[in-house]
Short mmCIF file of C-alpha atoms and ligand atoms in Angstrom, two decimals:
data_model
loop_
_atom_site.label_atom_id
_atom_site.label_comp_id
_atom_site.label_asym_id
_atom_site.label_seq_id
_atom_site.Cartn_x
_atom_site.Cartn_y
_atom_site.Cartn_z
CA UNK A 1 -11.83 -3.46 -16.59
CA UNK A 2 -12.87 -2.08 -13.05
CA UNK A 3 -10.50 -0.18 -10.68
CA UNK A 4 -11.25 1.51 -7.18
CA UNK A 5 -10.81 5.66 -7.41
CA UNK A 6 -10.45 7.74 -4.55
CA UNK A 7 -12.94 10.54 -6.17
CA UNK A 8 -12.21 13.26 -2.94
CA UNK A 9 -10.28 13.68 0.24
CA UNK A 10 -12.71 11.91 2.51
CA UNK A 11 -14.16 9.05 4.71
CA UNK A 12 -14.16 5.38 3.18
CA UNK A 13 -17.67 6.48 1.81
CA UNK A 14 -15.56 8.73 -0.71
CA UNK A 15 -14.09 5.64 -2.54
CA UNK A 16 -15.80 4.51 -5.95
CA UNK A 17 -15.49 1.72 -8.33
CA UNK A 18 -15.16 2.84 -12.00
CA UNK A 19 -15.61 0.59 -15.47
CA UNK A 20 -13.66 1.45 -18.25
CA UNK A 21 -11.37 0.43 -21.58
CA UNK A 22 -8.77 -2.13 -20.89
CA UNK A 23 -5.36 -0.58 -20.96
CA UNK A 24 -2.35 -1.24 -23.06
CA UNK A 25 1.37 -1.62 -22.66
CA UNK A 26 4.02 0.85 -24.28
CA UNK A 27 7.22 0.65 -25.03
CA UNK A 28 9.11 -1.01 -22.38
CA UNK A 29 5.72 -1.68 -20.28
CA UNK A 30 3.56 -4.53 -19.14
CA UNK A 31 0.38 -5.01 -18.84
CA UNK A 32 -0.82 -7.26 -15.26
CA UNK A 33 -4.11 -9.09 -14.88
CA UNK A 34 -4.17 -8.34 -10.98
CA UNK A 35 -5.18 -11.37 -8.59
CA UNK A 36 -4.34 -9.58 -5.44
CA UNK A 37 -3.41 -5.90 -4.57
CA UNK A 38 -2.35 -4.95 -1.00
CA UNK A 39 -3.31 -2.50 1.31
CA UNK A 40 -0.88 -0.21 3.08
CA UNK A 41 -1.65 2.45 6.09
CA UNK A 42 -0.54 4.87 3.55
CA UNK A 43 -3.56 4.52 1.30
CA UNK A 44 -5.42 5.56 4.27
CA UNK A 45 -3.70 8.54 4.98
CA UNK A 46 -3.56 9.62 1.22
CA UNK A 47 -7.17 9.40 0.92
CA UNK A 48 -7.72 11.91 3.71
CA UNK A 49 -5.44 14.32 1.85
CA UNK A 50 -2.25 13.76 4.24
CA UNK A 51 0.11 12.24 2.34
CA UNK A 52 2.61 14.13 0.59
CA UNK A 53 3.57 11.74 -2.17
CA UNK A 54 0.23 11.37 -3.95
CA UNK A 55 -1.29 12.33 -7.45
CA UNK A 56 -4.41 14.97 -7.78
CA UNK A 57 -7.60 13.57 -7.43
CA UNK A 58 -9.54 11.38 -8.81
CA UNK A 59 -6.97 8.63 -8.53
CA UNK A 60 -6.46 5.01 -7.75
CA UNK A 61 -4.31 3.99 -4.94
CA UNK A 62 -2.00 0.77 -4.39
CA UNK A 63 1.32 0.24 -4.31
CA UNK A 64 1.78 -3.31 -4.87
CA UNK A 65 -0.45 -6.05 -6.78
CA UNK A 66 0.13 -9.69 -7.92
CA UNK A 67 -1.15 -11.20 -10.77
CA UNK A 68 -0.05 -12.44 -14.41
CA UNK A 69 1.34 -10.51 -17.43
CA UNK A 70 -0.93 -10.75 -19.93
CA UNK A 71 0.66 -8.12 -22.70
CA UNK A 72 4.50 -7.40 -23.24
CA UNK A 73 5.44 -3.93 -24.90
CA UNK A 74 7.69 -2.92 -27.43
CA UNK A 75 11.36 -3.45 -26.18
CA UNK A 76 10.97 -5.73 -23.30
CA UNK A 77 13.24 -8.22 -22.54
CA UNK A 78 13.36 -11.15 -20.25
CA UNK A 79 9.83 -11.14 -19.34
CA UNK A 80 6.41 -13.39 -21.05
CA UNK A 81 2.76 -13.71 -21.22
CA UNK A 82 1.64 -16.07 -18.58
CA UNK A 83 4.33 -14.97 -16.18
CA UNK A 84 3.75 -14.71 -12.43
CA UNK A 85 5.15 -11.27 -10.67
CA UNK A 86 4.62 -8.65 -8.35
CA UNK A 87 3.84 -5.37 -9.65
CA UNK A 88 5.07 -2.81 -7.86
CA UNK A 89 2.69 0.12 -9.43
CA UNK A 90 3.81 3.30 -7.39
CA UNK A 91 -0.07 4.55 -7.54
CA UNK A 92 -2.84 2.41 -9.24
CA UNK A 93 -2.10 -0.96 -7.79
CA UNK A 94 -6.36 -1.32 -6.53
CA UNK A 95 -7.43 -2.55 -10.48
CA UNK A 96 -8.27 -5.16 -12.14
CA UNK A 97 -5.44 -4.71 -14.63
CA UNK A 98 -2.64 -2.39 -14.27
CA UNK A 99 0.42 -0.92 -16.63
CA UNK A 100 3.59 -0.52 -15.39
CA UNK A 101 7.65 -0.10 -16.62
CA UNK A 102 8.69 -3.66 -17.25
CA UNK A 103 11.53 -3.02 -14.64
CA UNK A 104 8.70 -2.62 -12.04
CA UNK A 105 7.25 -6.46 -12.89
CA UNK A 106 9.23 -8.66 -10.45
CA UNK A 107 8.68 -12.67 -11.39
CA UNK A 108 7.86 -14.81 -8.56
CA UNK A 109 8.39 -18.50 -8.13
CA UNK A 110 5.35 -21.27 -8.81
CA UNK A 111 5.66 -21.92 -5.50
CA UNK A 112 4.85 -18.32 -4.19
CA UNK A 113 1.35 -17.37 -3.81
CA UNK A 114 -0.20 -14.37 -4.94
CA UNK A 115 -1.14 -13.42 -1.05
CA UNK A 116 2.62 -13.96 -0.62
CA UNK A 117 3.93 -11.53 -3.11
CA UNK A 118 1.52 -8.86 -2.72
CA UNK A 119 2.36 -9.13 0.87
CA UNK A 120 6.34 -8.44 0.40
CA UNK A 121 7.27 -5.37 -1.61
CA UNK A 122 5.99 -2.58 0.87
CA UNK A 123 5.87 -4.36 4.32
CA UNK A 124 8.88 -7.02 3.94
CA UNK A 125 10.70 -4.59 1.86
CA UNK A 126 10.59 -1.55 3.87
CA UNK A 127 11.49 -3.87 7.49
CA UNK A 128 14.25 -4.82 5.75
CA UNK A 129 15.34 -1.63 4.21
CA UNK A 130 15.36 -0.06 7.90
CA UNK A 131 16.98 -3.06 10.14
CA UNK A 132 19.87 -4.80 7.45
CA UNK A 133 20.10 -2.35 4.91
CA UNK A 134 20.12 0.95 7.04
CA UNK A 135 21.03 -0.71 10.12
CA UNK A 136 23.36 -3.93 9.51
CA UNK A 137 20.99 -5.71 12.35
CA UNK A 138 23.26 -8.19 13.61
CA UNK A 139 22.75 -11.75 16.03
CA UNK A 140 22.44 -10.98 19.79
CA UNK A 141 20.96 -7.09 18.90
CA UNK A 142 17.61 -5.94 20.73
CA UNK A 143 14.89 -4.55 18.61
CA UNK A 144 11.81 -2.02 19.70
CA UNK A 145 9.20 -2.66 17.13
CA UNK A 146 5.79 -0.31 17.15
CA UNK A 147 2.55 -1.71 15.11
CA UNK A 148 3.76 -4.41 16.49
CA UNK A 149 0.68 -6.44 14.87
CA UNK A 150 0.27 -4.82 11.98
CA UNK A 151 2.00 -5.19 7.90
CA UNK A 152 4.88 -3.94 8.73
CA UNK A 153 5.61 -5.29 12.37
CA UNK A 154 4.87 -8.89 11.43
CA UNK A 155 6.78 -8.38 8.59
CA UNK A 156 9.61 -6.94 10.95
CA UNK A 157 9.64 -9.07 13.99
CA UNK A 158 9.84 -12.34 11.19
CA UNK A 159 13.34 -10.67 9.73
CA UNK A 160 14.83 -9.80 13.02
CA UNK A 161 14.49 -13.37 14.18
CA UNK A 162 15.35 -15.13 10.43
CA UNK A 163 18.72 -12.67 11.20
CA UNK A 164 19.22 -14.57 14.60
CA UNK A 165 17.62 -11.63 16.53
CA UNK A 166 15.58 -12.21 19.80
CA UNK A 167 15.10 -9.71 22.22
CA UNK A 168 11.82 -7.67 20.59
CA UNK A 169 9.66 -5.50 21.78
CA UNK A 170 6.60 -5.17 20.47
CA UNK A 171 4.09 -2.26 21.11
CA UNK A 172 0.37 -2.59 20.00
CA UNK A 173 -3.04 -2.03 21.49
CA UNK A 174 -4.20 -4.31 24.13
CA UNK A 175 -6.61 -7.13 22.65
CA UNK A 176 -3.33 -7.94 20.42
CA UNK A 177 -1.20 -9.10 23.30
CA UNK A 178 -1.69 -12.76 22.91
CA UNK A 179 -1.13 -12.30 18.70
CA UNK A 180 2.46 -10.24 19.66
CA UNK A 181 3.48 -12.74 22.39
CA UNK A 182 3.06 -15.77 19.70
CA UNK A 183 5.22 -14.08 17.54
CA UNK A 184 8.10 -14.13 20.26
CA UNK A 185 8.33 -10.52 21.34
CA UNK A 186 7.50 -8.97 24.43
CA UNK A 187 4.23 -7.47 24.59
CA UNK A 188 3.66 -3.58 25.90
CA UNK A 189 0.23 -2.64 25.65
CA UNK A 190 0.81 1.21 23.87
CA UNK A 191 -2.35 3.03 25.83
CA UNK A 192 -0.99 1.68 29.25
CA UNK A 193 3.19 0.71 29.39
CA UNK A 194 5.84 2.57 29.37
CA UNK A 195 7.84 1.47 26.46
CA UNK A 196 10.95 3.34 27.49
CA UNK A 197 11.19 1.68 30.82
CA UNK A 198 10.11 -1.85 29.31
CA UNK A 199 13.03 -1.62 26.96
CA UNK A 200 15.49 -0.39 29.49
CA UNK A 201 14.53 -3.49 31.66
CA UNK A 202 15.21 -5.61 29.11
CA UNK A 203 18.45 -4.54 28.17
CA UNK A 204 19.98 -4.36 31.28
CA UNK A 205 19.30 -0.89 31.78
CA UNK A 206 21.47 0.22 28.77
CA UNK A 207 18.24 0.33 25.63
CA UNK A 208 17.80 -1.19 22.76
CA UNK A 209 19.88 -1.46 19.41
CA UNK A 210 17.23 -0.19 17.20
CA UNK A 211 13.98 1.04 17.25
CA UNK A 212 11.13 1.42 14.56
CA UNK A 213 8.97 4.14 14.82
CA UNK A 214 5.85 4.65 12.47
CA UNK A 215 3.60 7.04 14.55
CA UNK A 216 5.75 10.06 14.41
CA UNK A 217 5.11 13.22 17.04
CA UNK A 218 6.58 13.22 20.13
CA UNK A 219 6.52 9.83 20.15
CA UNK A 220 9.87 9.69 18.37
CA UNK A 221 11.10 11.01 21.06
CA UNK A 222 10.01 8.27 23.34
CA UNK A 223 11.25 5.71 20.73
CA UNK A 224 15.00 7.65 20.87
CA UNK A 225 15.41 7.53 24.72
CA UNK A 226 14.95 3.76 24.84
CA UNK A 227 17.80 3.62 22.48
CA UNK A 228 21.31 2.56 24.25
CA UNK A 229 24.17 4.54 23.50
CA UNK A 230 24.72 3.35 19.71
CA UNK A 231 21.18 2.50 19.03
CA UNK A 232 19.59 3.46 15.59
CA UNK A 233 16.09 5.60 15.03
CA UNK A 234 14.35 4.59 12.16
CA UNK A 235 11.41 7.11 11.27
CA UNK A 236 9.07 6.14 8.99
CA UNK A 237 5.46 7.03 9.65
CA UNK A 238 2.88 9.82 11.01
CA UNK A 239 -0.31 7.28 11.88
CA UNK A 240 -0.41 9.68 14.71
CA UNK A 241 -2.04 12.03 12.18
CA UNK A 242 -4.68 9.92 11.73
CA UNK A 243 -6.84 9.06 14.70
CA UNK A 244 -9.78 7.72 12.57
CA UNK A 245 -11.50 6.81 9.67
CA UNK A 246 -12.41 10.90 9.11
CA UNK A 247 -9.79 13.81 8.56
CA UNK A 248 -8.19 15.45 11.58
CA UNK A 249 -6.52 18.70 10.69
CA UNK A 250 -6.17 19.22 14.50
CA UNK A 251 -4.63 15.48 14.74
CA UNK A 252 -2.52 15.95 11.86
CA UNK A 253 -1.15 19.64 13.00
CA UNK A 254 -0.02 18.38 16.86
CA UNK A 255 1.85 15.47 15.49
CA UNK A 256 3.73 17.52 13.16
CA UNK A 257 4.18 20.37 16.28
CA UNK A 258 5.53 17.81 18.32
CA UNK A 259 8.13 16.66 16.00
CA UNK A 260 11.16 16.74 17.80
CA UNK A 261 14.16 18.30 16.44
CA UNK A 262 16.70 16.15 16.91
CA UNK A 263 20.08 17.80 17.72
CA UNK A 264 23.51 16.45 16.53
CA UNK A 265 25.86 17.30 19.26
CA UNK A 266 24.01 15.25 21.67
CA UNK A 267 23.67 12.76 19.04
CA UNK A 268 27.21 12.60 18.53
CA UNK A 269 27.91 12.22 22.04
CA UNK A 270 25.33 9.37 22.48
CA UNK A 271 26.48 8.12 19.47
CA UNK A 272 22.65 7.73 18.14
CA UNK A 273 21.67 8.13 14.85
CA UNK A 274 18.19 8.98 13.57
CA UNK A 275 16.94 8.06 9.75
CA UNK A 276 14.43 9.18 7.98
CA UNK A 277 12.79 6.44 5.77
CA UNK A 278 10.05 6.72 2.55
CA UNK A 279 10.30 3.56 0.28
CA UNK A 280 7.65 5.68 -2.27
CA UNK A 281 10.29 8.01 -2.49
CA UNK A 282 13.08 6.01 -3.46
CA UNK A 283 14.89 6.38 -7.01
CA UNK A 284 17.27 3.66 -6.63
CA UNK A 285 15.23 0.85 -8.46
CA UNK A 286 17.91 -1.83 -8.00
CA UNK A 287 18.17 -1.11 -4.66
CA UNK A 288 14.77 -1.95 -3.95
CA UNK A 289 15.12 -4.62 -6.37
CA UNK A 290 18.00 -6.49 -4.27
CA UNK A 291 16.30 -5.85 -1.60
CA UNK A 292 13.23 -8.16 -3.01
CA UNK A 293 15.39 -10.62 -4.27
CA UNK A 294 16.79 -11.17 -0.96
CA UNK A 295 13.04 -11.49 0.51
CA UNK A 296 12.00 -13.92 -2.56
CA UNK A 297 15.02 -15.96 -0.80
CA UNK A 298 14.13 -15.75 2.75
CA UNK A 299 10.74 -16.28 1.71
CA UNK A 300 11.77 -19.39 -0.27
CA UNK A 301 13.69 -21.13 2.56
CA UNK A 302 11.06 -20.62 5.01
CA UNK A 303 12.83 -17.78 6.66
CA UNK A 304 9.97 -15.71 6.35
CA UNK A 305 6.09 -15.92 5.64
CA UNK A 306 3.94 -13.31 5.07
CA UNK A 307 1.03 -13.40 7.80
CA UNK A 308 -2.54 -12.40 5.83
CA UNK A 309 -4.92 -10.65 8.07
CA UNK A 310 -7.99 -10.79 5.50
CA UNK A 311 -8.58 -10.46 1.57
CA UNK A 312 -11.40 -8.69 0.78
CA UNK A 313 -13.29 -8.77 -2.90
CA UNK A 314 -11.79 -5.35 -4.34
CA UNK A 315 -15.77 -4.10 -4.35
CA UNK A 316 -15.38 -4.24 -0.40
CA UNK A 317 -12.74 -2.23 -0.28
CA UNK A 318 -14.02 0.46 2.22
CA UNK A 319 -14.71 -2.03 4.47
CA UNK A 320 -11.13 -3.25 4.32
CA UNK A 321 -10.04 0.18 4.84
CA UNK A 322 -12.46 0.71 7.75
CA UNK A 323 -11.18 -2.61 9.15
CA UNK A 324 -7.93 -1.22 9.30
CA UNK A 325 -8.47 2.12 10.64
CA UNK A 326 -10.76 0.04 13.32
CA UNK A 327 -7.16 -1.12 14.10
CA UNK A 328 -8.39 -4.64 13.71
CA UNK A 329 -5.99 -6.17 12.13
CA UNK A 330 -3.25 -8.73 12.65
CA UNK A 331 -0.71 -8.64 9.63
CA UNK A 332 -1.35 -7.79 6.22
CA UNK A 333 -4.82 -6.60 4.29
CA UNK A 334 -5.11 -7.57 0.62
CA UNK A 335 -7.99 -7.32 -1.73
CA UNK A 336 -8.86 -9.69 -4.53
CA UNK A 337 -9.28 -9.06 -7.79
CA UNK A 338 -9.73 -12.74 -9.29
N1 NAP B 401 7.91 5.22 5.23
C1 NAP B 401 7.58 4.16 4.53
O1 NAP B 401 8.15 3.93 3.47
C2 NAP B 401 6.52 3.24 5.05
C3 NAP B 401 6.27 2.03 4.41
C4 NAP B 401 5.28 1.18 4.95
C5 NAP B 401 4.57 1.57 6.09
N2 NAP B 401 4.85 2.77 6.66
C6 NAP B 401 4.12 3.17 7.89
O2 NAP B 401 4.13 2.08 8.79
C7 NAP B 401 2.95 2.05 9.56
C8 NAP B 401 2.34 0.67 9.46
O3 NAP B 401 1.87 0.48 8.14
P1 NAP B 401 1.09 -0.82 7.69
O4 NAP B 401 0.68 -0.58 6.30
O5 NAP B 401 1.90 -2.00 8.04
O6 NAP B 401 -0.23 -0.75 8.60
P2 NAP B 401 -0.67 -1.74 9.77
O7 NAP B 401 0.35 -1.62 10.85
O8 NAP B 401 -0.97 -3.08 9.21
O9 NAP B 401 -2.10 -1.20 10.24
C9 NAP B 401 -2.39 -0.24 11.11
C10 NAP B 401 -2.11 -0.60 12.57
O10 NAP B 401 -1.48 0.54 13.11
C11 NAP B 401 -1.88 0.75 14.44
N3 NAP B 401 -2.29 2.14 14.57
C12 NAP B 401 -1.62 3.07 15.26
N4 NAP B 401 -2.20 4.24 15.15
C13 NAP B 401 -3.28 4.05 14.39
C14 NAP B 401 -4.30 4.90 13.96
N5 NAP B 401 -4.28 6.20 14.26
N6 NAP B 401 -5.29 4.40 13.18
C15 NAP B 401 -5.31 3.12 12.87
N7 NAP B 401 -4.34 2.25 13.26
C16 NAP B 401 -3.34 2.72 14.02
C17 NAP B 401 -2.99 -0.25 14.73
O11 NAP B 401 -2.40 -1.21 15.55
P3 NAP B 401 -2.55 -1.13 17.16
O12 NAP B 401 -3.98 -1.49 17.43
O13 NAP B 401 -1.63 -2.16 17.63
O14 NAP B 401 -2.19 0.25 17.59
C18 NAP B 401 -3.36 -0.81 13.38
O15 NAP B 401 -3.74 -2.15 13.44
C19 NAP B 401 2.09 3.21 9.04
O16 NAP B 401 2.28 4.34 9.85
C20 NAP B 401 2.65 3.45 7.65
O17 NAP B 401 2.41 4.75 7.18
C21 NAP B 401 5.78 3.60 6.17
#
């Protein structure tokens, strides 16, 4: 089988395809034949060396593939060859056939594709991790949403209005107003608007209920003051960090210098909160788990549906990756390995 290896921090260039020996499933592991794997902004960042959460090199990336089991292990129960699920791999996700703990093989319906599922676990689940888990989004709330275009904001903007929610801002660069607008939130181009002020007039001065905030630096402090009194923070990014395809050291150190601190007592008396948020470092495996199952749902009734940018063949891979860092696209990046 093939799978893509990130063989040194680096550029795209860096990234190699390797051949080698099938694997096989332990005790209490499947084995996937992968049809699709997504791409996350994280797999960007990792392979330029700026990602805390990442093994040493050479390694393969990807969180999250879809495909078929095709071997059970020892001591695994409720699962069969032929069945459809998303894997959700941790590392290792860009290959032809991955290996994973049987508890990390979620089944999917016939009726979900394989774009679909490799589109939910990371985007979907971490949207909805932030705004219903985290944040108990409710009807009538107002919701600031950065990237607005991108994995994670389509996947966001779709749950806050399945949830009844319809006042969202959207913040993304400029040729992707007419894309945000379609999707019902109001556009603010990020080079030109103030997002602050946009929010403020669109809450009747007082800010928004929560805000999403994946570029990190001082722009989390932007994201807090158009928060009303009561409003929630959700931090979850640094893309700040990375300005291009290349590694920026210089990039990377001013967004973590201008990190706010955030302090509690005026917290308190604003009543704001501020989370910090890393689905790759969560231990609670149900939790993320019930979090799926309520996406599978959503997803199911026609709540939700994944939008698909592109899928690339897995041999174009830094191409995809350039596409993204090209910030060129709209929604979700997958590559195929059929
Ligand atoms: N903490 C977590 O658990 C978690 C989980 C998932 C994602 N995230 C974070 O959420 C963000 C979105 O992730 P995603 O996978 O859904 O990616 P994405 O939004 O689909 O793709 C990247 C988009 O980000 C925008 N962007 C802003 N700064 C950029 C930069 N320096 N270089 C390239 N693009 C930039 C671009 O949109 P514009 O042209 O509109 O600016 C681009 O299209 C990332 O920061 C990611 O690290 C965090």
């Amino acid at each position: 089988m093939r799978r893509v290896v990130y063989t040194k921090v680096g550029g795209p260039d860096s990234i190699a395809i390797i051949e080698e020996e099938d694997p096989r499933a332990g005790k209490g592991e499947v084995r996937v034949r992968v049809h699709r794997a997504g791409i996350n902004f994280a797999d960007l960042m990792m392979r330029q060396g700026l990602y805390g959460a990442t093994p040493d090199f050479p390694f393969t990336p990807g969180y999250e593939s879809s495909g078929e089991i095709i071997e059970i292990g020892e001591e695994v129960e409720g699962l069969a060859v032929g069945q459809r699920v998303l894997a959700m791999t941790g590392f290792g996700g860009y290959s032809e056939q991955v290996v994973i703990d049987a508890r990390r093989a979620i089944p999917i319906t016939d009726s979900m594709s394989y774009d679909a599922a490799a589109s939910l676990g990371v985007t979907y689940g971490t949207a909805y991790h932030m705004l219903v888990h985290l944040g108990g989004l409710e009807e009538g709330e107002s919701v600031l949403i950065h990237h607005a275009a991108g994995g994670v904001g389509t996947a966001a903007v779709q749950i806050c209005q399945a949830l009844g929610v319809t006042n969202i801002i959207g913040t993304a660069s400029a040729p992707k107003r007419e894309f945000v607008e379609k999707l019902g939130m109001r556009f603010v181009d990020r080079e030109t608007e103030n997002f602050v002020e946009v929010c403020k007039a669109a809450t009747g001065g007082k800010g928004v209920h929560h805000a999403i905030d994946p570029v990190g630096g001082s722009h989390l402090m932007r994201s807090y003051k158009a928060l009303r009194r009561g409003g929630k923070l959700y931090c979850f990014g640094a893309s700040a960090a990375v300005p291009g395809e290349k590694r920026s050291l210089f990039a990377a150190l001013r967004m973590w210098r201008s990190t706010p601190k955030f302090d509690p007592l005026k917290m308190m008396n604003s009543n704001k909160a501020v989370f910090g948020v890393h689905m790759g470092r969560m231990d609670d495996e149900s939790l993320f788990q019930s979090h799926l199952r309520a996406l599978s749902s959503m997803l199911e009734r026609g709540d939700i549906e994944p939008i698909i940018d592109s899928v690339w063949r897995f041999e174009e891979v830094a191409n995809a990756q350039r596409h993204m860092h090209e910030r060129k696209n709209r929604g979700k990046v997958l590559l195929d390995f059929e």
